Every structure is written in C-alpha cells, then in structure tokens.
Amino acid sequence: MTNDACDTNTASPGAATPVDDAQDPQREALVVEHMTLVSHIVRETMTRVPAHVSRDDLQSAGLTALVKAARAYEPGRGVPFTRYAASRIRGAILDELRQVDWASRSVRRRGRDLEAARTALANTLGRAPENHEVAASLGLSVAEVESNDGDVARANVLSLQGSEVSFEDMLVSTSPAPSELVEHREKLEYLVDAIAELPERLRIVVQEYFLAERPMAEIAETLGVTESRVSQIRAEALVLLRDALNSALDPSLVTPHARPNGCAAQRRNAYFEAVAARHASGRVTARIPQAGTA
C-alpha cells in the first residue's frame, strides 16, 4: 500500500498542503484503504486492556482519527501516510482509554476484598496465601481471582500513564549515559544493516509488519501466502536478526547451530558476514569526506 497515487494529485509540485475539500475522492480513498489499519491497532490494544473496555468505542475513536489524519495529511513532508495515520490513531485510542474508568466499581471492590482476604490468610498461615486458598475463602474460582488481579494491575499501570506526572518523571534520571547512547546507536546501525541483508521475503515481512505497520492479513495477500506462513517468516527473520546482532556485538550469545557443517549453518554464517561487511562499508563511507568539503 503506497502513497504514490496521493502524491500525484497534490496542488502543485513541492507544495506541502493538506488534503482539502477539492480533493474529497483522494481523502476518501486514504480512509477506505487504511480502515484495516484501525482494526489492526484496536485488535492489538484489546489484548492489553480489561475485558470491560468496549471494542466498538475504540474502533470509533480510531476511525475518527483516521478521517482527521486524511484531512490533515501533507504528502510534501515525505512521511508515509500509514505511519502518520497510525500515530494519530494510537493517540486517539489512548485518549479514549484515559476517559474510561479502567476498573469498574465491582472490579475495584473485589480487588479490595481480595487484598483483605490475602492479608487475613497471611496472618493465619504465616505465609503468603496461594490463589486457590484466596479463592476458597471468598467462594470464587481461581480463574476469577487471576482475572481480577490482571484487571487491577492493568488499571494501575494505565493510571500511572494517564496521570499529570508520568511514572518516568518520578525517576531520579531518565537521561541515558553517553556510553549507553553510543551502544544504542551502534545496535540500531547493525539492525538497519541486518534488515537490509535479509533474504527478500523475510525482509519484506519485517519492513511491512514492523516499519509500515501493515496488518498480517494484508502482507499475506501481497506475498500470496497464508497468515500462518507470514507469522513463521516473521519468527524466522527475528531469530536471524537477533543472531546477526549478537554475532557482531556479543558472539557469546549466539546459539550454536545444531549442524555447524550443514548448508543451513553455512547460509547463516554467510548472512552474518554480509551484515558485518555492509556495516563496515557504511562506517568507512561515513568517514570519507565528500568532494569540496575537505
């Protein structure tokens, strides 16, 4: 899914103007083409929030943000619409979540009951009680105890994120040390090189899923494979990327191949060498002054 068609319909070459009322078909096309992106982000969000959060409310907030993103998008800035829209959609969903009472009154009340039961059992048993003991004392199932604990925990985390003073701001220092910045930059450089050297299908899946944030179903359709196969390719790519970075930065962390003399091991080693060569080439090029700059 690209933005080439959008760029050809902008007002004038080089102009960085948002989509206006005269370009309704373009705006509508952006919205229609990226509705699946909203569903993808909502689906991911629903796995991290309590069960009582309404999927429909999040979907509605995401679609509204998508429409606003299409209206405000400026192709001339060079930012892919998918990335721009994803940021707006996630922000709108987070705003919607912050308006929700993360734990309903019944969940909070049961959370207090569970805490009181745990305290009483700890005093009686002389140790921290197990979940099945807490469940038995309150006449609940273990699943109900675990579910409520999860909801309350998520509520506490999201309350910290939604407060005026963030949890990160309470830390003594949030600034990394210079050595950590250098190490982080080095890892990112190796990661970029490692992605570029991946076999074509693996590279496409990594770029489309993690960088372009396309849903797995769309990637599967593009490659002509099943979603399950895309998931397998993604897992294979992540293992290769991890081992390539470890090979360059900390070889002791590289998992030895089961058959070190086999073809698969040789291909893996060749990949490691290609990543290292690309990285070394990039560093040398960066040190060579351009003509007229010396």
C-alpha atoms as one frame of an Amber mdcrd trajectory, in Angstrom:
protein
   0.000   0.000   0.000   1.768   3.157  -1.114   1.092   6.862  -1.200   2.233
   7.411  -4.807  -1.302   7.988  -6.080  -1.858  10.587  -3.393   1.308  12.490
  -4.287   0.319  12.862  -7.962  -2.921  14.640  -7.046  -1.494  17.329  -4.783
  -1.921  21.006  -5.679   1.489  21.903  -7.103   4.949  20.303  -7.226   6.716
  20.644  -3.899   3.668  22.123  -2.180   3.111  20.806   1.350  -0.600  21.388
   1.612  -3.083  19.127   3.405  -5.880  17.394   1.545  -8.654  19.972   1.122
 -12.304  19.921   0.188 -11.440  19.911  -3.538  -9.768  16.519  -3.105 -12.570
  14.542  -1.457 -12.015  11.419  -3.619  -8.362  11.333  -2.566  -9.253  11.808
   1.082 -11.937   9.139   0.946  -9.528   6.734  -0.752  -6.997   7.188   2.041
  -9.663   6.456   4.647 -11.052   3.385   2.864  -7.612   1.935   2.160  -6.497
   2.271   5.798  -9.599   1.144   7.681  -7.920  -2.217   8.218  -5.092  -0.357
   9.980  -7.585   0.854  12.588  -8.839  -2.688  13.137  -5.252  -3.924  13.463
  -4.361  -1.344  16.135  -7.631  -1.873  18.017  -7.085  -5.637  17.990  -3.604
  -5.218  19.454  -4.895  -2.763  22.075  -7.707  -5.073  23.207  -5.152  -7.704
  24.250  -3.719  -5.300  26.840  -6.828  -3.826  28.469  -9.542  -5.162  30.812
 -12.381  -7.144  29.306 -14.997  -4.482  30.035 -13.419  -1.982  27.621 -15.632
  -1.602  24.551 -14.022  -2.586  21.264 -16.648  -0.542  19.405 -15.684   2.626
  21.307 -12.016   2.145  20.446 -12.886   1.378  16.818 -14.981   4.543  16.610
 -12.184   6.673  18.098  -9.672   5.128  15.700 -11.834   5.696  12.623 -12.440
   9.312  13.631  -8.687   9.799  13.969  -8.158   8.193  10.556 -10.558  10.642
   8.904  -8.839  13.587  10.611  -5.452  12.234   9.565  -6.579  12.056   5.929
  -7.724  15.675   6.079  -4.508  16.928   7.694  -2.023  14.791   5.765   0.649
  16.717   3.879   2.330  14.476   1.266   5.044  17.029   0.664   6.568  16.352
   4.070   7.723  12.929   2.898   6.159  10.938   5.754   4.258   7.803   4.603
   0.565   8.147   5.298   0.419   4.754   7.023   2.958   5.831   9.623   1.333
   9.237  10.107  -2.149   7.764  10.445  -1.000   5.011  12.821   0.408   7.637
  15.184  -2.822   9.640  15.119  -4.955   6.513  15.597  -2.932   5.275  18.572
  -3.102   8.706  20.175  -6.875   8.855  19.783  -7.321   5.365  21.200  -5.146
   6.228  24.185  -7.219   9.379  24.784 -10.377   7.252  24.629  -8.942   4.779
  27.114  -7.983   7.539  29.519 -11.629   8.571  29.671 -12.670   5.086  30.720
 -12.850   4.010  34.336 -10.181   1.350  33.947 -11.560  -0.880  36.619 -15.305
  -0.891  37.161 -16.589  -0.403  40.670 -17.237  -4.109  41.044 -13.660  -4.924
  39.991 -12.205  -2.386  42.408 -14.432  -3.618  45.208 -13.449  -7.215  44.555
  -9.812  -6.121  44.428 -10.150  -4.689  47.932 -11.862  -7.892  49.065  -9.060
  -9.994  47.639  -6.423  -7.852  49.339  -8.233  -8.121  52.664  -8.550 -11.894
  52.268  -4.860 -12.224  51.434  -3.902 -10.199  54.499  -6.124 -12.287  56.800
  -4.840 -15.580  55.354  -1.222 -14.410  55.612  -1.745 -13.692  59.310  -3.324
 -17.117  59.825  -0.944 -19.192  57.700   2.235 -17.275  58.437   2.999 -17.044
  54.719   1.627 -15.515  51.529  -1.502 -17.458  50.526  -1.879 -19.203  47.165
  -4.574 -18.062  44.733  -6.605 -21.223  45.284  -6.671 -20.515  49.044  -7.836
 -16.937  48.450 -10.478 -18.172  46.004 -11.768 -20.755  48.505 -12.023 -18.200
  51.318 -14.150 -15.882  49.138 -16.165 -18.531  47.313 -14.647 -17.640  43.931
 -12.902 -19.658  41.269  -9.146 -19.390  40.783  -9.801 -18.026  37.282 -11.892
 -15.186  38.747  -9.138 -14.294  41.204  -6.472 -14.264  38.479  -8.686 -12.302
  36.084  -9.436  -9.632  38.667  -5.770  -9.367  39.637  -4.921  -8.792  35.976
  -7.583  -6.109  35.545  -6.474  -4.237  38.659  -2.803  -4.454  37.650  -3.559
  -3.042  34.203  -5.672  -0.318  35.765  -2.781   0.726  37.998  -0.326   0.835
  35.114  -2.659   2.872  32.919  -3.457   5.217  35.796   0.256   5.963  36.066
   0.442   6.612  32.334  -2.584   8.896  32.414  -1.547  10.981  35.431  -0.277
  14.532  35.045   3.151  13.447  36.325   4.282  10.332  34.474   5.938   7.446
  36.254   9.089   8.053  34.204   9.301  11.613  35.517   9.435  10.287  39.093
  12.723   8.515  38.411  15.974  10.104  39.515  17.149  10.446  35.915  15.693
   9.494  32.565  18.728  10.505  30.524  20.976   7.669  29.295  24.700   7.875
  29.885  26.889   8.810  26.880  28.216   5.246  26.690  24.638   3.938  26.546
  23.817   6.333  23.706  26.829   5.133  21.726  25.918   1.492  22.311  22.294
   2.112  21.361  23.296   3.886  18.140  25.653   1.036  17.284  22.880  -1.518
  17.747  20.498   0.487  15.555  23.110   0.733  12.797  23.659  -3.016  12.886
  19.908  -3.620  12.911  19.407  -1.498   9.782  22.194  -3.378   8.017  20.868
  -6.742   9.209  17.385  -5.991   7.860  18.817  -4.904   4.516  20.725  -8.205
   4.173  17.769 -10.464   4.971  16.501 -12.762   2.216  13.829 -10.962   0.203
  10.695 -12.486   1.731  11.989 -12.146   5.273  12.968  -8.536   4.629   9.555
  -7.711   3.145   7.720  -9.147   6.153   9.923  -7.285   8.658   9.634  -3.980
   6.816   5.892  -4.231   6.185   4.888  -5.555   9.617   7.202  -3.610  11.937
   8.031  -0.465   9.956   4.978   0.104   7.754   2.698  -1.419  10.446   0.597
  -3.294   7.911  -1.771  -5.993   9.210  -0.542  -9.542   8.758  -3.510 -10.378
   6.534  -2.510  -7.700   4.015   1.100  -8.898   3.969  -0.094 -12.467   3.395
  -2.210 -11.325   0.458   0.712  -9.403  -1.044   3.023 -12.415  -0.797   0.355
 -14.913  -1.833   0.700 -16.999   1.332  -1.337 -17.659   4.475  -1.210 -15.537
   7.628   0.285 -18.534   9.397   3.128 -18.600   6.890   3.739 -14.869   7.365
   3.937 -15.488  11.117   6.521 -18.222  10.518   8.548 -15.962   8.229   8.448
 -13.189  10.829   9.676 -15.556  13.543  12.490 -16.824  11.294  13.524 -13.259
  10.462  13.597 -12.223  14.120  15.858 -15.151  15.001  18.229 -14.239  12.162
  18.275 -10.571  13.176  18.937 -11.435  16.809  21.776 -13.786  15.940  23.276
 -11.309  13.465  23.404  -8.570  16.097  24.795 -10.945  18.703  27.371 -12.240
  16.230  28.694  -8.711  15.786  28.231  -7.284  19.278  28.351 -10.261  21.655
  29.263 -13.564  19.962  28.884 -15.498  23.228  25.104 -15.016  22.942  24.835
 -16.641  19.510  23.089 -20.010  19.731  25.326 -22.719  18.187  23.793 -24.354
  15.134  22.731 -27.977  15.580  24.678 -28.938  12.428  27.594 -26.478  12.200
  28.854 -28.008   8.942  25.450 -28.192   7.258  24.110 -25.990   4.484  21.783
 -24.063   6.829  24.679 -23.184   9.135  26.775 -22.071   6.179  23.971 -19.834
   4.894  23.576 -18.337   8.361  27.308 -17.627   8.639  27.301 -16.088   5.157
  24.453 -13.819   6.288  26.405 -12.757   9.390  29.427 -11.947   7.223  27.296
  -9.944   4.769  25.840  -7.868   7.623  29.300  -7.212   9.061  30.655  -6.254
   5.631  27.747  -3.883   4.958  28.207  -2.275   8.370  31.962  -1.881   7.890
  31.426  -0.424   4.420  28.934   2.087   5.767  31.302   3.258   8.506  34.180
   3.693   6.037  31.964   5.675   3.662  30.824   7.900   6.513  34.449   8.751
   7.334  35.377   9.685   3.752  34.859  13.459   3.231  32.755  14.451   0.262
  34.373  16.329  -2.597  34.730  20.014  -1.784  34.256  19.529   1.962  37.872
  18.817   2.928
